[in-house]
Amino acid sequence: MKGYNTFFYFQNAHDGVVAIIIKNSAKIDVERVTFPYTEENIEVIIVHTTIKILTFLLASVYICPNTTITSFLLNKLLYKVDDDLCIFCCVFNLHHLLWNPMLRSLGNDTENIVMEKITKCGFLLRNRIGCAPLPEELTTPSST
């Protein structure tokens, strides 16, 4: 795309794609691009970037539908971003049967594991299915 830096990873036709698209005006530290990190059906691209005066990591994460998510696996993902400020853009496949609350009686605890990790780390989770829409300040287009 003209005017943008694009980082993407396409594993195969049956799985998802992780991608990050950043305006050319943003500073990108190519030395710190993790491209890609694939671990047990989790695909991740992490880009170290600076926009105006804010330096942060931007991580695009895709978790395949049949992945068994454990706290150990989530800790390995968090280790990749160390203690840096990071924005995770994730697809957890919430539509998949493994995330269906009606099936928790079958012993699946995937959603609880992820939600517990999000809570313990003090992360802010936005745009969850069934939750309130994003605040206006996060959905209003900006010049950045």
mmCIF file with all atom_site columns, C-alpha atoms in Angstrom:
data_model
loop_
_atom_site.group_PDB
_atom_site.id
_atom_site.type_symbol
_atom_site.label_atom_id
_atom_site.label_alt_id
_atom_site.label_comp_id
_atom_site.label_asym_id
_atom_site.label_entity_id
_atom_site.label_seq_id
_atom_site.pdbx_PDB_ins_code
_atom_site.Cartn_x
_atom_site.Cartn_y
_atom_site.Cartn_z
_atom_site.occupancy
_atom_site.B_iso_or_equiv
_atom_site.pdbx_formal_charge
_atom_site.auth_seq_id
_atom_site.auth_comp_id
_atom_site.auth_asym_id
_atom_site.auth_atom_id
_atom_site.pdbx_PDB_model_num
ATOM 1   C CA . MET A 1 1   ? 0.000   0.000   0.000  1.00 0.00 ? 1   MET A CA 1
ATOM 2   C CA . LYS A 1 2   ? 1.359   3.379   -0.983 1.00 0.00 ? 2   LYS A CA 1
ATOM 3   C CA . GLY A 1 3   ? 2.330   5.496   2.001  1.00 0.00 ? 3   GLY A CA 1
ATOM 4   C CA . TYR A 1 4   ? 2.423   2.576   4.451  1.00 0.00 ? 4   TYR A CA 1
ATOM 5   C CA . ASN A 1 5   ? 4.877   -0.004  5.747  1.00 0.00 ? 5   ASN A CA 1
ATOM 6   C CA . THR A 1 6   ? 3.287   -3.448  5.680  1.00 0.00 ? 6   THR A CA 1
ATOM 7   C CA . PHE A 1 7   ? 4.386   -6.484  7.666  1.00 0.00 ? 7   PHE A CA 1
ATOM 8   C CA . PHE A 1 8   ? 2.439   -9.701  7.201  1.00 0.00 ? 8   PHE A CA 1
ATOM 9   C CA . TYR A 1 9   ? 2.719   -13.445 7.560  1.00 0.00 ? 9   TYR A CA 1
ATOM 10  C CA . PHE A 1 10  ? 0.485   -15.863 5.654  1.00 0.00 ? 10  PHE A CA 1
ATOM 11  C CA . GLN A 1 11  ? 1.018   -19.456 6.765  1.00 0.00 ? 11  GLN A CA 1
ATOM 12  C CA . ASN A 1 12  ? -1.325  -21.298 4.392  1.00 0.00 ? 12  ASN A CA 1
ATOM 13  C CA . ALA A 1 13  ? -4.794  -21.159 2.871  1.00 0.00 ? 13  ALA A CA 1
ATOM 14  C CA . HIS A 1 14  ? -6.494  -22.774 5.882  1.00 0.00 ? 14  HIS A CA 1
ATOM 15  C CA . ASP A 1 15  ? -5.140  -20.552 8.633  1.00 0.00 ? 15  ASP A CA 1
ATOM 16  C CA . GLY A 1 16  ? -5.357  -16.867 9.392  1.00 0.00 ? 16  GLY A CA 1
ATOM 17  C CA . VAL A 1 17  ? -3.026  -14.059 8.496  1.00 0.00 ? 17  VAL A CA 1
ATOM 18  C CA . VAL A 1 18  ? -1.277  -11.706 10.875 1.00 0.00 ? 18  VAL A CA 1
ATOM 19  C CA . ALA A 1 19  ? -0.501  -8.247  9.560  1.00 0.00 ? 19  ALA A CA 1
ATOM 20  C CA . ILE A 1 20  ? 0.520   -4.794  10.704 1.00 0.00 ? 20  ILE A CA 1
ATOM 21  C CA . ILE A 1 21  ? 0.124   -1.739  8.477  1.00 0.00 ? 21  ILE A CA 1
ATOM 22  C CA . ILE A 1 22  ? 1.752   1.493   9.691  1.00 0.00 ? 22  ILE A CA 1
ATOM 23  C CA . LYS A 1 23  ? 1.950   4.914   8.015  1.00 0.00 ? 23  LYS A CA 1
ATOM 24  C CA . ASN A 1 24  ? 5.351   5.795   6.598  1.00 0.00 ? 24  ASN A CA 1
ATOM 25  C CA . SER A 1 25  ? 5.500   8.803   8.932  1.00 0.00 ? 25  SER A CA 1
ATOM 26  C CA . ALA A 1 26  ? 5.831   6.496   11.967 1.00 0.00 ? 26  ALA A CA 1
ATOM 27  C CA . LYS A 1 27  ? 9.359   5.545   12.957 1.00 0.00 ? 27  LYS A CA 1
ATOM 28  C CA . ILE A 1 28  ? 9.893   1.774   12.856 1.00 0.00 ? 28  ILE A CA 1
ATOM 29  C CA . ASP A 1 29  ? 12.842  0.002   14.430 1.00 0.00 ? 29  ASP A CA 1
ATOM 30  C CA . VAL A 1 30  ? 13.340  -2.821  11.922 1.00 0.00 ? 30  VAL A CA 1
ATOM 31  C CA . GLU A 1 31  ? 15.968  -4.412  14.168 1.00 0.00 ? 31  GLU A CA 1
ATOM 32  C CA . ARG A 1 32  ? 13.244  -5.190  16.688 1.00 0.00 ? 32  ARG A CA 1
ATOM 33  C CA . VAL A 1 33  ? 10.631  -6.608  14.345 1.00 0.00 ? 33  VAL A CA 1
ATOM 34  C CA . THR A 1 34  ? 9.803   -10.169 15.364 1.00 0.00 ? 34  THR A CA 1
ATOM 35  C CA . PHE A 1 35  ? 8.712   -11.548 12.033 1.00 0.00 ? 35  PHE A CA 1
ATOM 36  C CA . PRO A 1 36  ? 6.987   -13.906 12.484 1.00 0.00 ? 36  PRO A CA 1
ATOM 37  C CA . TYR A 1 37  ? 6.818   -15.712 15.800 1.00 0.00 ? 37  TYR A CA 1
ATOM 38  C CA . THR A 1 38  ? 4.873   -18.958 15.371 1.00 0.00 ? 38  THR A CA 1
ATOM 39  C CA . GLU A 1 39  ? 4.334   -21.175 18.369 1.00 0.00 ? 39  GLU A CA 1
ATOM 40  C CA . GLU A 1 40  ? 1.750   -23.938 18.776 1.00 0.00 ? 40  GLU A CA 1
ATOM 41  C CA . ASN A 1 41  ? -0.797  -22.416 16.354 1.00 0.00 ? 41  ASN A CA 1
ATOM 42  C CA . ILE A 1 42  ? -0.257  -18.858 17.574 1.00 0.00 ? 42  ILE A CA 1
ATOM 43  C CA . GLU A 1 43  ? 1.062   -16.504 14.902 1.00 0.00 ? 43  GLU A CA 1
ATOM 44  C CA . VAL A 1 44  ? 2.517   -13.162 15.963 1.00 0.00 ? 44  VAL A CA 1
ATOM 45  C CA . ILE A 1 45  ? 4.179   -10.176 14.339 1.00 0.00 ? 45  ILE A CA 1
ATOM 46  C CA . ILE A 1 46  ? 5.632   -7.578  16.711 1.00 0.00 ? 46  ILE A CA 1
ATOM 47  C CA . VAL A 1 47  ? 6.824   -4.168  15.488 1.00 0.00 ? 47  VAL A CA 1
ATOM 48  C CA . HIS A 1 48  ? 8.684   -1.623  17.641 1.00 0.00 ? 48  HIS A CA 1
ATOM 49  C CA . THR A 1 49  ? 7.466   1.809   16.571 1.00 0.00 ? 49  THR A CA 1
ATOM 50  C CA . THR A 1 50  ? 7.302   5.467   17.555 1.00 0.00 ? 50  THR A CA 1
ATOM 51  C CA . ILE A 1 51  ? 4.415   7.776   16.701 1.00 0.00 ? 51  ILE A CA 1
ATOM 52  C CA . LYS A 1 52  ? 4.999   11.386  17.722 1.00 0.00 ? 52  LYS A CA 1
ATOM 53  C CA . ILE A 1 53  ? 6.602   10.998  21.184 1.00 0.00 ? 53  ILE A CA 1
ATOM 54  C CA . LEU A 1 54  ? 5.101   7.616   22.129 1.00 0.00 ? 54  LEU A CA 1
ATOM 55  C CA . THR A 1 55  ? 7.297   4.547   21.646 1.00 0.00 ? 55  THR A CA 1
ATOM 56  C CA . PHE A 1 56  ? 5.571   1.180   21.882 1.00 0.00 ? 56  PHE A CA 1
ATOM 57  C CA . LEU A 1 57  ? 5.288   -2.323  20.486 1.00 0.00 ? 57  LEU A CA 1
ATOM 58  C CA . LEU A 1 58  ? 2.432   -3.218  18.186 1.00 0.00 ? 58  LEU A CA 1
ATOM 59  C CA . ALA A 1 59  ? 1.611   -6.926  18.102 1.00 0.00 ? 59  ALA A CA 1
ATOM 60  C CA . SER A 1 60  ? -0.738  -8.644  15.688 1.00 0.00 ? 60  SER A CA 1
ATOM 61  C CA . VAL A 1 61  ? -1.791  -12.023 17.092 1.00 0.00 ? 61  VAL A CA 1
ATOM 62  C CA . TYR A 1 62  ? -3.813  -14.837 15.524 1.00 0.00 ? 62  TYR A CA 1
ATOM 63  C CA . ILE A 1 63  ? -4.782  -17.878 17.579 1.00 0.00 ? 63  ILE A CA 1
ATOM 64  C CA . CYS A 1 64  ? -5.995  -20.769 15.427 1.00 0.00 ? 64  CYS A CA 1
ATOM 65  C CA . PRO A 1 65  ? -9.439  -22.192 16.322 1.00 0.00 ? 65  PRO A CA 1
ATOM 66  C CA . ASN A 1 66  ? -8.325  -25.573 17.690 1.00 0.00 ? 66  ASN A CA 1
ATOM 67  C CA . THR A 1 67  ? -5.464  -24.265 19.801 1.00 0.00 ? 67  THR A CA 1
ATOM 68  C CA . THR A 1 68  ? -5.328  -25.273 23.452 1.00 0.00 ? 68  THR A CA 1
ATOM 69  C CA . ILE A 1 69  ? -4.390  -22.095 25.273 1.00 0.00 ? 69  ILE A CA 1
ATOM 70  C CA . THR A 1 70  ? -2.518  -22.434 28.558 1.00 0.00 ? 70  THR A CA 1
ATOM 71  C CA . SER A 1 71  ? -1.054  -19.931 30.991 1.00 0.00 ? 71  SER A CA 1
ATOM 72  C CA . PHE A 1 72  ? 2.397   -21.198 29.981 1.00 0.00 ? 72  PHE A CA 1
ATOM 73  C CA . LEU A 1 73  ? 1.697   -20.384 26.324 1.00 0.00 ? 73  LEU A CA 1
ATOM 74  C CA . LEU A 1 74  ? 0.425   -16.896 27.192 1.00 0.00 ? 74  LEU A CA 1
ATOM 75  C CA . ASN A 1 75  ? 3.504   -16.250 29.350 1.00 0.00 ? 75  ASN A CA 1
ATOM 76  C CA . LYS A 1 76  ? 5.743   -17.169 26.406 1.00 0.00 ? 76  LYS A CA 1
ATOM 77  C CA . LEU A 1 77  ? 3.888   -14.615 24.285 1.00 0.00 ? 77  LEU A CA 1
ATOM 78  C CA . LEU A 1 78  ? 4.234   -11.913 26.958 1.00 0.00 ? 78  LEU A CA 1
ATOM 79  C CA . TYR A 1 79  ? 7.950   -12.688 27.279 1.00 0.00 ? 79  TYR A CA 1
ATOM 80  C CA . LYS A 1 80  ? 8.336   -11.597 23.639 1.00 0.00 ? 80  LYS A CA 1
ATOM 81  C CA . VAL A 1 81  ? 7.253   -8.052  24.520 1.00 0.00 ? 81  VAL A CA 1
ATOM 82  C CA . ASP A 1 82  ? 9.206   -7.917  27.804 1.00 0.00 ? 82  ASP A CA 1
ATOM 83  C CA . ASP A 1 83  ? 8.143   -4.898  29.878 1.00 0.00 ? 83  ASP A CA 1
ATOM 84  C CA . ASP A 1 84  ? 7.608   -2.554  26.935 1.00 0.00 ? 84  ASP A CA 1
ATOM 85  C CA . LEU A 1 85  ? 4.345   -0.738  26.333 1.00 0.00 ? 85  LEU A CA 1
ATOM 86  C CA . CYS A 1 86  ? 2.490   -2.969  23.884 1.00 0.00 ? 86  CYS A CA 1
ATOM 87  C CA . ILE A 1 87  ? -0.782  -2.865  21.991 1.00 0.00 ? 87  ILE A CA 1
ATOM 88  C CA . PHE A 1 88  ? -2.059  -6.344  21.158 1.00 0.00 ? 88  PHE A CA 1
ATOM 89  C CA . CYS A 1 89  ? -4.454  -6.714  18.237 1.00 0.00 ? 89  CYS A CA 1
ATOM 90  C CA . CYS A 1 90  ? -5.740  -10.243 18.596 1.00 0.00 ? 90  CYS A CA 1
ATOM 91  C CA . VAL A 1 91  ? -8.094  -12.742 17.061 1.00 0.00 ? 91  VAL A CA 1
ATOM 92  C CA . PHE A 1 92  ? -9.036  -15.276 19.713 1.00 0.00 ? 92  PHE A CA 1
ATOM 93  C CA . ASN A 1 93  ? -11.667 -17.007 17.521 1.00 0.00 ? 93  ASN A CA 1
ATOM 94  C CA . LEU A 1 94  ? -14.418 -16.313 20.045 1.00 0.00 ? 94  LEU A CA 1
ATOM 95  C CA . HIS A 1 95  ? -16.957 -17.643 17.552 1.00 0.00 ? 95  HIS A CA 1
ATOM 96  C CA . HIS A 1 96  ? -15.341 -21.084 17.734 1.00 0.00 ? 96  HIS A CA 1
ATOM 97  C CA . LEU A 1 97  ? -16.945 -23.901 19.724 1.00 0.00 ? 97  LEU A CA 1
ATOM 98  C CA . LEU A 1 98  ? -14.010 -23.996 22.141 1.00 0.00 ? 98  LEU A CA 1
ATOM 99  C CA . TRP A 1 99  ? -15.029 -20.550 23.412 1.00 0.00 ? 99  TRP A CA 1
ATOM 100 C CA . ASN A 1 100 ? -18.733 -21.372 23.682 1.00 0.00 ? 100 ASN A CA 1
ATOM 101 C CA . PRO A 1 101 ? -19.922 -20.976 27.307 1.00 0.00 ? 101 PRO A CA 1
ATOM 102 C CA . MET A 1 102 ? -22.420 -23.810 26.755 1.00 0.00 ? 102 MET A CA 1
ATOM 103 C CA . LEU A 1 103 ? -19.494 -26.231 26.267 1.00 0.00 ? 103 LEU A CA 1
ATOM 104 C CA . ARG A 1 104 ? -17.593 -25.341 29.448 1.00 0.00 ? 104 ARG A CA 1
ATOM 105 C CA . SER A 1 105 ? -19.218 -28.337 31.136 1.00 0.00 ? 105 SER A CA 1
ATOM 106 C CA . LEU A 1 106 ? -17.088 -30.480 28.800 1.00 0.00 ? 106 LEU A CA 1
ATOM 107 C CA . GLY A 1 107 ? -13.979 -29.277 30.614 1.00 0.00 ? 107 GLY A CA 1
ATOM 108 C CA . ASN A 1 108 ? -12.858 -26.464 28.327 1.00 0.00 ? 108 ASN A CA 1
ATOM 109 C CA . ASP A 1 109 ? -11.431 -23.550 30.265 1.00 0.00 ? 109 ASP A CA 1
ATOM 110 C CA . THR A 1 110 ? -9.844  -21.592 27.401 1.00 0.00 ? 110 THR A CA 1
ATOM 111 C CA . GLU A 1 111 ? -11.725 -18.338 27.906 1.00 0.00 ? 111 GLU A CA 1
ATOM 112 C CA . ASN A 1 112 ? -11.137 -18.361 31.666 1.00 0.00 ? 112 ASN A CA 1
ATOM 113 C CA . ILE A 1 113 ? -7.378  -18.876 31.193 1.00 0.00 ? 113 ILE A CA 1
ATOM 114 C CA . VAL A 1 114 ? -7.114  -15.952 28.770 1.00 0.00 ? 114 VAL A CA 1
ATOM 115 C CA . MET A 1 115 ? -9.361  -13.668 30.816 1.00 0.00 ? 115 MET A CA 1
ATOM 116 C CA . GLU A 1 116 ? -7.447  -14.459 34.022 1.00 0.00 ? 116 GLU A CA 1
ATOM 117 C CA . LYS A 1 117 ? -4.140  -13.562 32.346 1.00 0.00 ? 117 LYS A CA 1
ATOM 118 C CA . ILE A 1 118 ? -5.604  -10.304 30.973 1.00 0.00 ? 118 ILE A CA 1
ATOM 119 C CA . THR A 1 119 ? -6.857  -9.366  34.449 1.00 0.00 ? 119 THR A CA 1
ATOM 120 C CA . LYS A 1 120 ? -3.634  -10.301 36.294 1.00 0.00 ? 120 LYS A CA 1
ATOM 121 C CA . CYS A 1 121 ? -1.511  -8.264  33.875 1.00 0.00 ? 121 CYS A CA 1
ATOM 122 C CA . GLY A 1 122 ? -3.789  -5.241  34.201 1.00 0.00 ? 122 GLY A CA 1
ATOM 123 C CA . PHE A 1 123 ? -4.522  -5.195  30.473 1.00 0.00 ? 123 PHE A CA 1
ATOM 124 C CA . LEU A 1 124 ? -7.446  -3.271  29.035 1.00 0.00 ? 124 LEU A CA 1
ATOM 125 C CA . LEU A 1 125 ? -9.648  -5.420  26.810 1.00 0.00 ? 125 LEU A CA 1
ATOM 126 C CA . ARG A 1 126 ? -11.722 -3.652  24.155 1.00 0.00 ? 126 ARG A CA 1
ATOM 127 C CA . ASN A 1 127 ? -14.255 -4.735  21.552 1.00 0.00 ? 127 ASN A CA 1
ATOM 128 C CA . ARG A 1 128 ? -15.294 -8.030  23.142 1.00 0.00 ? 128 ARG A CA 1
ATOM 129 C CA . ILE A 1 129 ? -18.342 -9.797  21.769 1.00 0.00 ? 129 ILE A CA 1
ATOM 130 C CA . GLY A 1 130 ? -21.400 -8.882  23.830 1.00 0.00 ? 130 GLY A CA 1
ATOM 131 C CA . CYS A 1 131 ? -19.721 -5.900  25.518 1.00 0.00 ? 131 CYS A CA 1
ATOM 132 C CA . ALA A 1 132 ? -20.262 -2.200  25.136 1.00 0.00 ? 132 ALA A CA 1
ATOM 133 C CA . PRO A 1 133 ? -18.805 -0.604  21.998 1.00 0.00 ? 133 PRO A CA 1
ATOM 134 C CA . LEU A 1 134 ? -15.464 1.160   22.083 1.00 0.00 ? 134 LEU A CA 1
ATOM 135 C CA . PRO A 1 135 ? -15.412 4.652   23.597 1.00 0.00 ? 135 PRO A CA 1
ATOM 136 C CA . GLU A 1 136 ? -15.707 7.432   21.018 1.00 0.00 ? 136 GLU A CA 1
ATOM 137 C CA . GLU A 1 137 ? -12.110 8.598   21.526 1.00 0.00 ? 137 GLU A CA 1
ATOM 138 C CA . LEU A 1 138 ? -10.864 5.169   20.408 1.00 0.00 ? 138 LEU A CA 1
ATOM 139 C CA . THR A 1 139 ? -13.071 4.968   17.330 1.00 0.00 ? 139 THR A CA 1
ATOM 140 C CA . THR A 1 140 ? -12.727 8.513   16.010 1.00 0.00 ? 140 THR A CA 1
ATOM 141 C CA . PRO A 1 141 ? -10.211 8.670   13.132 1.00 0.00 ? 141 PRO A CA 1
ATOM 142 C CA . SER A 1 142 ? -7.157  10.788  13.841 1.00 0.00 ? 142 SER A CA 1
ATOM 143 C CA . SER A 1 143 ? -4.453  12.266  11.670 1.00 0.00 ? 143 SER A CA 1
ATOM 144 C CA . THR A 1 144 ? -1.832  9.864   13.081 1.00 0.00 ? 144 THR A CA 1
#
